[in-house]
CSV table of C-alpha atoms and ligand atoms in Angstrom, one decimal:
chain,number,residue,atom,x,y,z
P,157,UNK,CA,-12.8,7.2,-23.1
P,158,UNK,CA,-12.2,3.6,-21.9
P,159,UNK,CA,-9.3,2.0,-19.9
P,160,UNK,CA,-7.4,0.1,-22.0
P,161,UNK,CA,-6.3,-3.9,-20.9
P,162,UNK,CA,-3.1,-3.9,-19.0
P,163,UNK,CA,0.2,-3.1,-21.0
P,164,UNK,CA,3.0,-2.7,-18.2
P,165,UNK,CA,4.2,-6.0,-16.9
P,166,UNK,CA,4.5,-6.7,-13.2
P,167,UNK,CA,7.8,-5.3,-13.2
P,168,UNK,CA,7.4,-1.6,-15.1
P,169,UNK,CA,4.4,-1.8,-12.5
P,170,UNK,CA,5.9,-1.9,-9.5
P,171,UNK,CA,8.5,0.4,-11.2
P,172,UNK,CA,5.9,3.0,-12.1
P,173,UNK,CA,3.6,2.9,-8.8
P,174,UNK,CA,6.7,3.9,-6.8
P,175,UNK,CA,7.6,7.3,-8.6
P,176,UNK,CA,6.3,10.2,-6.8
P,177,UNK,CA,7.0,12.0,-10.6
P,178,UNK,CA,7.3,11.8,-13.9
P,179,UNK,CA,7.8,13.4,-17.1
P,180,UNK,CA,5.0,13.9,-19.8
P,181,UNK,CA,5.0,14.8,-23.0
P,182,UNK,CA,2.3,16.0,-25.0
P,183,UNK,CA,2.5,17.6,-28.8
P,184,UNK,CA,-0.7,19.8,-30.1
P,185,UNK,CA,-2.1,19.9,-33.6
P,186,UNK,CA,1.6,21.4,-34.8
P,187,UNK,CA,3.4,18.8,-33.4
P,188,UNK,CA,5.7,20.5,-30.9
P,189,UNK,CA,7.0,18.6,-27.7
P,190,UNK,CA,6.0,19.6,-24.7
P,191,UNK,CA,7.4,18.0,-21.9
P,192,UNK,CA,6.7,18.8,-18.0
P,193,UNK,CA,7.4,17.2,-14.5
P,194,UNK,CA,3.8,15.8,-13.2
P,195,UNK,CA,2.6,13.8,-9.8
P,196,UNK,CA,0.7,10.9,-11.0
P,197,UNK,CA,-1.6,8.2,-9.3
P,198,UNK,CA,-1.8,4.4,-11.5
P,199,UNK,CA,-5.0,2.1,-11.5
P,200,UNK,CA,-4.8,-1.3,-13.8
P,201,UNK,CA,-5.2,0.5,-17.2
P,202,UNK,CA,-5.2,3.9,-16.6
P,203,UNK,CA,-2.7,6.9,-15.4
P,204,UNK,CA,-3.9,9.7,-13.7
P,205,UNK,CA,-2.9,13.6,-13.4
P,206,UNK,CA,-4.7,15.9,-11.0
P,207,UNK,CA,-4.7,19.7,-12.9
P,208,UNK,CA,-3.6,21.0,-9.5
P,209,UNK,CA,-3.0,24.4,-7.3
P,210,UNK,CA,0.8,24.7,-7.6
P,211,UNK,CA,1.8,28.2,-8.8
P,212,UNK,CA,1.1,28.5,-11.8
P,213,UNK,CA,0.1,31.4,-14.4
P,214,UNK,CA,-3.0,30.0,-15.9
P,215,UNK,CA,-6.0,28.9,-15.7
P,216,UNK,CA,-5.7,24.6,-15.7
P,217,UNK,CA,-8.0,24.8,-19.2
P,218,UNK,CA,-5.5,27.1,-20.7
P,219,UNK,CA,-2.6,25.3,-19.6
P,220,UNK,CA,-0.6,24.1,-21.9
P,221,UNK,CA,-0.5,20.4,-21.6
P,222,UNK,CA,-4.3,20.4,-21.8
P,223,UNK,CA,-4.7,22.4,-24.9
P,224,UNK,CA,-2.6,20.2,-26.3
P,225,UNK,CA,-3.8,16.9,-25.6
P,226,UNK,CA,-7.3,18.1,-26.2
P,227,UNK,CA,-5.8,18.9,-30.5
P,228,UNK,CA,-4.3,15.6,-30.1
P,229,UNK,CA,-4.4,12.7,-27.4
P,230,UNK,CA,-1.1,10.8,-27.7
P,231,UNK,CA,0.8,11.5,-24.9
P,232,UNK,CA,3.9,9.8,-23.2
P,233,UNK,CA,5.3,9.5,-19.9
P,234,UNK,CA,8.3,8.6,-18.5
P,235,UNK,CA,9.5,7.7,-14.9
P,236,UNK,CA,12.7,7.4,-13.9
P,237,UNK,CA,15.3,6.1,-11.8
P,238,UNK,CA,18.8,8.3,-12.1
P,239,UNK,CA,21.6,7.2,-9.4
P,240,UNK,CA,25.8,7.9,-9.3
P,241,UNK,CA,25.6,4.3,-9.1
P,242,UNK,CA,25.3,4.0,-12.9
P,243,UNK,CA,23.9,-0.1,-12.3
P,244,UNK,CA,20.6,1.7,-10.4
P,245,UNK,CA,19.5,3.5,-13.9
P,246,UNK,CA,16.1,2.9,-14.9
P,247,UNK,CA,13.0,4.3,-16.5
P,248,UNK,CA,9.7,2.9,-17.7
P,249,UNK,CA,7.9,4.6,-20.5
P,250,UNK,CA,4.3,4.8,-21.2
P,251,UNK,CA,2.7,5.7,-24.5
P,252,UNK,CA,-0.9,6.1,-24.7
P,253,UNK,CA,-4.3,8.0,-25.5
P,254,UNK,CA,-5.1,11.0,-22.7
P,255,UNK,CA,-7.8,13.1,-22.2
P,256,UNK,CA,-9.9,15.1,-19.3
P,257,UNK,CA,-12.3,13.4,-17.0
P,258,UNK,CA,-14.3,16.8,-15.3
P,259,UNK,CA,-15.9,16.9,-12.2
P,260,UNK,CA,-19.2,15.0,-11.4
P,261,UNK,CA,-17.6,12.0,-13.1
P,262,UNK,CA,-17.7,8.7,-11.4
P,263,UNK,CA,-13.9,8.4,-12.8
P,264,UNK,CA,-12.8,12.1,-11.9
P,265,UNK,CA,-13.9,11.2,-8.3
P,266,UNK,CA,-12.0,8.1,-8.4
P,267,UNK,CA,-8.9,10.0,-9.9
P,268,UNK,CA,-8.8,12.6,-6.6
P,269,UNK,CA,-9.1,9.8,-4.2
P,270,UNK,CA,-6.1,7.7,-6.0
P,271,UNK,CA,-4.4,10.8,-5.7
P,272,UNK,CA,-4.9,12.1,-2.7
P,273,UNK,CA,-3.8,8.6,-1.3
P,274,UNK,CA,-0.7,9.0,-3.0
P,275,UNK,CA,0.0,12.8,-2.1
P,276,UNK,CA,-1.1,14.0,1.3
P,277,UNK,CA,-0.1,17.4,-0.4
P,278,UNK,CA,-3.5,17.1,-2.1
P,279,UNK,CA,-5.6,16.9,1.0
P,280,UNK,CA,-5.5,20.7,1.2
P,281,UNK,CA,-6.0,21.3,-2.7
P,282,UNK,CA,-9.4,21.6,-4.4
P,283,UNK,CA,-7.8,18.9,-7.5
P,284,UNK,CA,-11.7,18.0,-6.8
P,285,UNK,CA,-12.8,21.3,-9.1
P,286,UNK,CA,-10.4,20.6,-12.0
P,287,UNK,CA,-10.5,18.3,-14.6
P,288,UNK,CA,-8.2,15.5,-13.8
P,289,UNK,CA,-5.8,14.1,-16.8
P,290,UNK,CA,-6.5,10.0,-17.4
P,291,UNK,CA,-3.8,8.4,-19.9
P,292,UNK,CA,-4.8,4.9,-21.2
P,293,UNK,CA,-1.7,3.2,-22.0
P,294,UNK,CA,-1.2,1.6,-25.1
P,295,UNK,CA,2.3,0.2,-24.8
P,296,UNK,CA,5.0,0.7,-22.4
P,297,UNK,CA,8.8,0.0,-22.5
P,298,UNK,CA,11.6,0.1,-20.6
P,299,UNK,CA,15.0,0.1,-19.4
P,300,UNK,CA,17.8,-1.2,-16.6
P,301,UNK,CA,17.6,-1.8,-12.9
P,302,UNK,CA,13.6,-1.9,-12.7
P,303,UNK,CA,13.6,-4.5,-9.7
P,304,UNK,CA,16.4,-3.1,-7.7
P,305,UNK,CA,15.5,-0.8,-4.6
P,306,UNK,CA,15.8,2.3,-4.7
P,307,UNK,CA,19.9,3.4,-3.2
P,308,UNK,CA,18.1,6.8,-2.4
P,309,UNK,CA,15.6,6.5,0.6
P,310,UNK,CA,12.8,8.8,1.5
P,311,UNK,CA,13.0,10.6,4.5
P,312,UNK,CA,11.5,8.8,7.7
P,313,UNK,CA,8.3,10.6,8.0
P,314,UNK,CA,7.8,10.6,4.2
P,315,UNK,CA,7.5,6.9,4.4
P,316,UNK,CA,5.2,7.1,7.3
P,317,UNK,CA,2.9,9.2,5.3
P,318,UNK,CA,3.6,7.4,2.4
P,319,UNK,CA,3.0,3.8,3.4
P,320,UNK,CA,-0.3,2.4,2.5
P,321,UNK,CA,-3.0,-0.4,3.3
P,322,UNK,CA,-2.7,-3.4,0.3
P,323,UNK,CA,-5.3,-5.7,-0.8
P,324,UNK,CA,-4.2,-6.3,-4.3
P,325,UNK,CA,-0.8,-7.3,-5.1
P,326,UNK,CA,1.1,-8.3,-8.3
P,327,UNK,CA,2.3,-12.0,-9.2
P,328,UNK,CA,5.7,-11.3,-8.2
P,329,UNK,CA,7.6,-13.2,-6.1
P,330,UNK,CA,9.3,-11.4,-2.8
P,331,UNK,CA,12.9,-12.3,-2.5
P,332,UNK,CA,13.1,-14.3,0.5
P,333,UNK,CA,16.1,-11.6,1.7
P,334,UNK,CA,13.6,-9.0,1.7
P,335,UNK,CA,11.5,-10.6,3.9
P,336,UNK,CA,14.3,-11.3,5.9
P,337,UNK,CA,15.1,-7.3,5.9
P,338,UNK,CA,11.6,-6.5,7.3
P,339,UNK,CA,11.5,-9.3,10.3
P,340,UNK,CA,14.7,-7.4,11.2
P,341,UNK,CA,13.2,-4.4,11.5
P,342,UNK,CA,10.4,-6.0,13.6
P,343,UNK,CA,13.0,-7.3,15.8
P,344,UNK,CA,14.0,-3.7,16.7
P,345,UNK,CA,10.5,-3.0,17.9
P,346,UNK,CA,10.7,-1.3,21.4
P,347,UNK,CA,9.1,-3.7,24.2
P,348,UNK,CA,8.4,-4.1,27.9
P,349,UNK,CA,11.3,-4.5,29.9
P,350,UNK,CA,12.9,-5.4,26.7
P,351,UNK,CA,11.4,-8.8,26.4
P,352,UNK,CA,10.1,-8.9,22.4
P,353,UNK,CA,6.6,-10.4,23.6
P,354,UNK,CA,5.7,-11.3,20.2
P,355,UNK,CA,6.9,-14.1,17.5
P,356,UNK,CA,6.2,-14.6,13.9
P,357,UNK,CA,5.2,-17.2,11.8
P,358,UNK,CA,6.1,-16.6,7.4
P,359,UNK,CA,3.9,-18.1,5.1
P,360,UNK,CA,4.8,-18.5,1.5
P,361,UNK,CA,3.3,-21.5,0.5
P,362,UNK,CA,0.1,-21.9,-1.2
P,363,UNK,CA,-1.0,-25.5,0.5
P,364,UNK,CA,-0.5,-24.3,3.7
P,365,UNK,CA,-2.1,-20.5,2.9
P,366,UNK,CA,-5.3,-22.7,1.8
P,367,UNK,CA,-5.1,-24.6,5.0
P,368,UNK,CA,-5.0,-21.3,6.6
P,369,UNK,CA,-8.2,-19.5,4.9
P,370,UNK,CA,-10.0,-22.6,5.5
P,371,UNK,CA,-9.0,-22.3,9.3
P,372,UNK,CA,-10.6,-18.9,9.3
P,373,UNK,CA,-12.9,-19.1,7.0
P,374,UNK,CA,-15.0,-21.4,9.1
P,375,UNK,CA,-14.9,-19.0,12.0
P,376,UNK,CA,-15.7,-16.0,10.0
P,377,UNK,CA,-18.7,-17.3,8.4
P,378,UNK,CA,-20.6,-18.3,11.8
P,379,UNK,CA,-19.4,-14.9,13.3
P,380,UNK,CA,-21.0,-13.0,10.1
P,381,UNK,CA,-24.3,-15.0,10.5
P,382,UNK,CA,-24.5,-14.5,14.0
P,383,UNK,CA,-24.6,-11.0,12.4
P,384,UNK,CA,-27.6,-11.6,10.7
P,385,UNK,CA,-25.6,-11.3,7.1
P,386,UNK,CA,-27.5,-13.1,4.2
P,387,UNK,CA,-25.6,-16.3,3.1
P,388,UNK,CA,-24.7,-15.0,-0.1
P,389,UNK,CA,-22.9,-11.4,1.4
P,390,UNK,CA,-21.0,-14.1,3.4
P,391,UNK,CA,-20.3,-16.0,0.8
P,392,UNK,CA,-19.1,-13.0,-1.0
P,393,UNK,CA,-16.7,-11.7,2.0
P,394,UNK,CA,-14.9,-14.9,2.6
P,395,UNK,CA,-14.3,-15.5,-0.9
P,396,UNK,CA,-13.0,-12.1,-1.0
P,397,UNK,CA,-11.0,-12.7,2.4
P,398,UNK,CA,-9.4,-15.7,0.9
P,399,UNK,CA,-8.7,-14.7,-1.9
P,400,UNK,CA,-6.2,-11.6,-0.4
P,401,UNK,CA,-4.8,-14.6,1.8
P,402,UNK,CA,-3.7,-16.6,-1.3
P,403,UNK,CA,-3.2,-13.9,-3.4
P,404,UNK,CA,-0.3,-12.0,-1.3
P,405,UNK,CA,3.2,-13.5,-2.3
P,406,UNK,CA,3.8,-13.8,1.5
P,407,UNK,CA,1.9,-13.8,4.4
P,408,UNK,CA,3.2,-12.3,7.8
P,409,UNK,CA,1.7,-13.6,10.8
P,410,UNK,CA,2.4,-11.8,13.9
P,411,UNK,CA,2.0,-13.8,17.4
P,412,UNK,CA,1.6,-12.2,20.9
P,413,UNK,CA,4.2,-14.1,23.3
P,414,UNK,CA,3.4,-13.9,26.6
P,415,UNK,CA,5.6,-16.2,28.6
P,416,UNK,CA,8.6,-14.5,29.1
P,417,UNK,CA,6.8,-11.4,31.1
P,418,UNK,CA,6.4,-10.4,34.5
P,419,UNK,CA,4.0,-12.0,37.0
P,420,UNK,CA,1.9,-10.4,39.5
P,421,UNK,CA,0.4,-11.3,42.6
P,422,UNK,CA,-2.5,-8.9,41.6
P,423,UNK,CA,-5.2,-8.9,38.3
P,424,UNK,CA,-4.5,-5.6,37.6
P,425,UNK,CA,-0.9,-5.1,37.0
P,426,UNK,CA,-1.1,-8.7,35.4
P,427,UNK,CA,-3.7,-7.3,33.0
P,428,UNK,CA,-1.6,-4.3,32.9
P,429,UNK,CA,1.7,-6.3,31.4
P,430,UNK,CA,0.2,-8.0,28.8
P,431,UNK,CA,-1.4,-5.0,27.6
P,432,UNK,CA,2.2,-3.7,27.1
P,433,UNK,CA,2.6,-7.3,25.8
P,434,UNK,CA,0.1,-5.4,23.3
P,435,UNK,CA,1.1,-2.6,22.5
P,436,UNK,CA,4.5,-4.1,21.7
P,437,UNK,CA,2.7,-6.0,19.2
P,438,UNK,CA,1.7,-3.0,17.3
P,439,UNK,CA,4.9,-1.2,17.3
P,440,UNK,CA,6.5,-4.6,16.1
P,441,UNK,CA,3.7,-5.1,13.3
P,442,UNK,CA,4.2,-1.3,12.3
P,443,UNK,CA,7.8,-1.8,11.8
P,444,UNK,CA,6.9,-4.8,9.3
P,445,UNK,CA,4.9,-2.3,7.4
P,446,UNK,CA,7.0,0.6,7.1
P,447,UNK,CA,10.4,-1.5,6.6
P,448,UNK,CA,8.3,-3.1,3.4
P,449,UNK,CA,7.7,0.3,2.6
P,450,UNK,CA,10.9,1.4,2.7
P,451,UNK,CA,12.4,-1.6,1.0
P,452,UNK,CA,10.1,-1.3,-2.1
P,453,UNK,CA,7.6,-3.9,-0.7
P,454,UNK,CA,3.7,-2.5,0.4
P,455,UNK,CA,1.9,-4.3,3.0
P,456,UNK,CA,-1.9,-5.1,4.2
P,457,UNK,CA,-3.1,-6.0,7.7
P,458,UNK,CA,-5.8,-8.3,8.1
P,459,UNK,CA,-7.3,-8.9,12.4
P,460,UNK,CA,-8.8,-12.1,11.5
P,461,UNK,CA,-6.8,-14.3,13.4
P,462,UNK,CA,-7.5,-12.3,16.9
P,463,UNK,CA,-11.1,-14.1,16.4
P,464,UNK,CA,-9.9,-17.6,15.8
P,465,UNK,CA,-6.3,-17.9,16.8
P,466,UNK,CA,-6.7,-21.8,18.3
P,467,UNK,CA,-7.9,-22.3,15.0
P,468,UNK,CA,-4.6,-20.9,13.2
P,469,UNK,CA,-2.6,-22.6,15.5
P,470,UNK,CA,-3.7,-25.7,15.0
P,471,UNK,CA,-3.7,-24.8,11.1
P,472,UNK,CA,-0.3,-23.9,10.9
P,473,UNK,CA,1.1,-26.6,13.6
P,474,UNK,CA,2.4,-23.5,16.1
P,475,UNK,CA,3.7,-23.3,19.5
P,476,UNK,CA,0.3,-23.1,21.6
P,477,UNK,CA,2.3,-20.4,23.3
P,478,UNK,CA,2.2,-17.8,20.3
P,479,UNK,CA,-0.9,-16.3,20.4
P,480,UNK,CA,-2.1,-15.2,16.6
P,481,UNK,CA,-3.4,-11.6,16.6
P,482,UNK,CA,-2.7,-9.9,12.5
P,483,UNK,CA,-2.1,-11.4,9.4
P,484,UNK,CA,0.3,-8.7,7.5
P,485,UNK,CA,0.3,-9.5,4.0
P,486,UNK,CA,3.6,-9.0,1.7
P,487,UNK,CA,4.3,-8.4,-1.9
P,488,UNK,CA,4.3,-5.7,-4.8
P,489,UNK,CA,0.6,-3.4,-5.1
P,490,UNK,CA,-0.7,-4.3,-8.2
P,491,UNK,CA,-1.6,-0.2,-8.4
P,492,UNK,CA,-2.3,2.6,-6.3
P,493,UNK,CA,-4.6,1.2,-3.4
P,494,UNK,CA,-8.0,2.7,-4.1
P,495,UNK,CA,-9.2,3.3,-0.5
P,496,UNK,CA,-6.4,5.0,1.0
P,497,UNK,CA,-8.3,6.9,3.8
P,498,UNK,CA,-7.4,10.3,4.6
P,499,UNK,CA,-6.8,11.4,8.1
P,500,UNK,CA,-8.6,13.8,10.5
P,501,UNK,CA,-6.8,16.9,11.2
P,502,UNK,CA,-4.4,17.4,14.4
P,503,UNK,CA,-7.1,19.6,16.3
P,504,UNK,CA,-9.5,16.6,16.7
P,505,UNK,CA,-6.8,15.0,17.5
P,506,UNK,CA,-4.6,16.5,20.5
P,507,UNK,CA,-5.7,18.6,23.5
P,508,UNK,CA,-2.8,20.5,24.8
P,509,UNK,CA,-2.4,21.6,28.3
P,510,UNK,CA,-0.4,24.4,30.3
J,254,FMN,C1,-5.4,-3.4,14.3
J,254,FMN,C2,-5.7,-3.2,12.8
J,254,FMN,C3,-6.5,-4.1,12.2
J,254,FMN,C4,-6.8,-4.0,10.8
J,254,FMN,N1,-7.5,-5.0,10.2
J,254,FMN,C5,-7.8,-4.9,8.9
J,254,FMN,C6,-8.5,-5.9,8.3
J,254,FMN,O1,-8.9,-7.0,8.9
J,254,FMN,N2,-8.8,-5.8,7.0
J,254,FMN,C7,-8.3,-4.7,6.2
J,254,FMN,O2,-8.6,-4.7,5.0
J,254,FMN,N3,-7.6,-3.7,6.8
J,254,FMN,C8,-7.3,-3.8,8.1
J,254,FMN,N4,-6.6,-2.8,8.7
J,254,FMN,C9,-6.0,-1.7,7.9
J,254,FMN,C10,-6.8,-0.4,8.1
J,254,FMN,O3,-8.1,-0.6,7.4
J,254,FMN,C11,-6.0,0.7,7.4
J,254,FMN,O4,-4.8,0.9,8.1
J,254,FMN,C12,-6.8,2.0,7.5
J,254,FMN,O5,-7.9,2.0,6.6
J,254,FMN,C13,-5.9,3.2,7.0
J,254,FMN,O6,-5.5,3.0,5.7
J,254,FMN,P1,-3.9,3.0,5.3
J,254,FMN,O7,-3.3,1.9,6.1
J,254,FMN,O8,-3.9,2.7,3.8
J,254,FMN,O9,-3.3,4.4,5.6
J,254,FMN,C14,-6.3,-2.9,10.1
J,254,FMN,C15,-5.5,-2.0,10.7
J,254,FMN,C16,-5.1,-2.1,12.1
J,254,FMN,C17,-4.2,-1.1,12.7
């Protein structure tokens, strides 16, 4: 079975890609719908649906939605938006060809991770010894408010756990409001003494994006070949590095500001504050991430510019005083990120003492 070219434009996309469920509907050889509520994962061209461990009666190979698909492969699947606000409807339906990919696959193994990204309810489920469902789409339509964010927000700590690392993103401009949404949140960041030691610097604009990659692209490669990388895996990585800098629709670059902190007579409480300074940084650079998250956005984080940050400065004309650490990039995933990492468990994690 082979994925088909992409059908869904960058709208039912980013549509899609934010459903936690949908509805498919399968029909065997006597042509009787079926329809049931699924958890999906979407890659470019294909949809995916883990045969999982919630309660059910029967084996996943007699289930159903597999016999039937296995007497005959069209399928649909529909995702939807429904809100008392009757200007939030939406839904985006996808028609296509489905069948099983079974473990030991390259695909099947792909399939878990995509999922297990997407659901951290999977972490703790063997999906990996079932068949997974993969739907090629073959068309997909769709109706009303498709671009407008969700009135309906996830609870905090769902979009901590749902909120995921980026590195491919749709052509689909970011309404400048949006981004103005997600520097507020930034703003709200909790900081030493209250002084919001960091400053930002928004980059939409493909000239000076390209000025930018150059900046750090000349850094990079002498760094990797004081690695001892051969000059083609160098290459390879900075074209890859640039193209994620062009690529994003907007490009977030978070700047340490120091001046505006305490002094000490002494090294150590000196290095101490702007350490804080640090940390700050984070918190503010998380709150970019999840705000984006929230707001229907997804985000990517990129350290380059800790290793050359004279060189960004000077490439985007800055105050010598903000000091470049992370480049967050903005815009809409172009699909499920494929190397969502899971997470250690909380027992290597914490110690607890009496
Ligand atoms: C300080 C910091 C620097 C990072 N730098 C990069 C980077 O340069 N390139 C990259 O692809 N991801 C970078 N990341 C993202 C991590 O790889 C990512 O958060 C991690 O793999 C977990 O995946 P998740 O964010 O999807 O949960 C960075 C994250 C942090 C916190």
């Amino acid at each position: 079975m082979k994925a088909a070219s992409e059908t869904l434009t960058p709208e039912q996309t980013t549509f899609l890609v934010r459903r936690r469920v949908a509805r498919l509907a399968t029909a065997g050889a006597a042509a009787e719908p079926h329809v049931v509520p699924v958890c999906f994962a979407y890659a470019p061209g294909s949809v995916y649906i883990a045969l999982d461990e919630k309660p059910k009666d029967v084996s996943p190979a007699r289930l159903k939605r597999v016999r039937n698909i296995l007497e005959n492969p069209n399928v649909a699947l529909v995702a939807d938006r429904y809100s008392e606000d009757w200007s939030l409807l939406a839904f985006v339906m996808v028609r296509g060809r489905a069948g099983l990919l079974e473990p030991g696959e390259e695909e099947h193994a792909a399939a878990v991770r995509l999922l297990r990204g997407k659901y951290h309810q999977y972490e703790k489920m063997r999906i990996e010894a079932n068949p997974v469902i993969a739907i090629r789409p073959t068309r997909a339509s769709s109706w009303g408010a498709l671009d407008t964010p969700d009135d309906e927000r996830p609870p905090v700590l769902d979009t901590i756990r749902g909120r995921r690392s980026v590195r491919r993103y749709l052509r689909k401009e970011v309404p400048a409001e949006l981004v103005d949404r997600v520097l507020e949140a930034a703003r709200w960041a909790p900081s030493p003494h209250g002084r919001q030691p960091w400053r930002f610097a928004v980059i939409t604009n493909e000239e000076t994006k390209n000025r930018l990659a150059e900046a750090m692209g000349g850094e990079w490669r002498s760094n990797l070949r004081m690695d001892g990388q051969s000059p083609e895996v160098v290459e390879k990585r900075l074209e890859g590095s640039r193209r994620r800098l062009l690529d994003a629709p907007v490009l977030v670059l978070v700047c340490l500001y120091l001046e505006e902190l305490d002094t000490y007579p002494d090294a150590a409480r000196q290095q101490g504050e702007a350490t804080m300074a640090v940390h700050s940084l984070g918190a503010a650079a998380q709150n970019v991430l999840l705000a984006a998250y929230d707001l229907g956005l997804d985000a990517g984080w990129m350290c380059a510019p800790l290793f050359c940050p004279e060189k960004v400065v000077e490439a985007l004309a800055l105050d010598p005083r903000m000091i470049p650490h992370a480049l967050l990039t903005l815009g809409y995933a172009e699909a499920d990120p494929p190397k969502r990492r899971g997470r250690k468990p909380l027992d290597e994690l914490v110690v607890y003492r009496d």
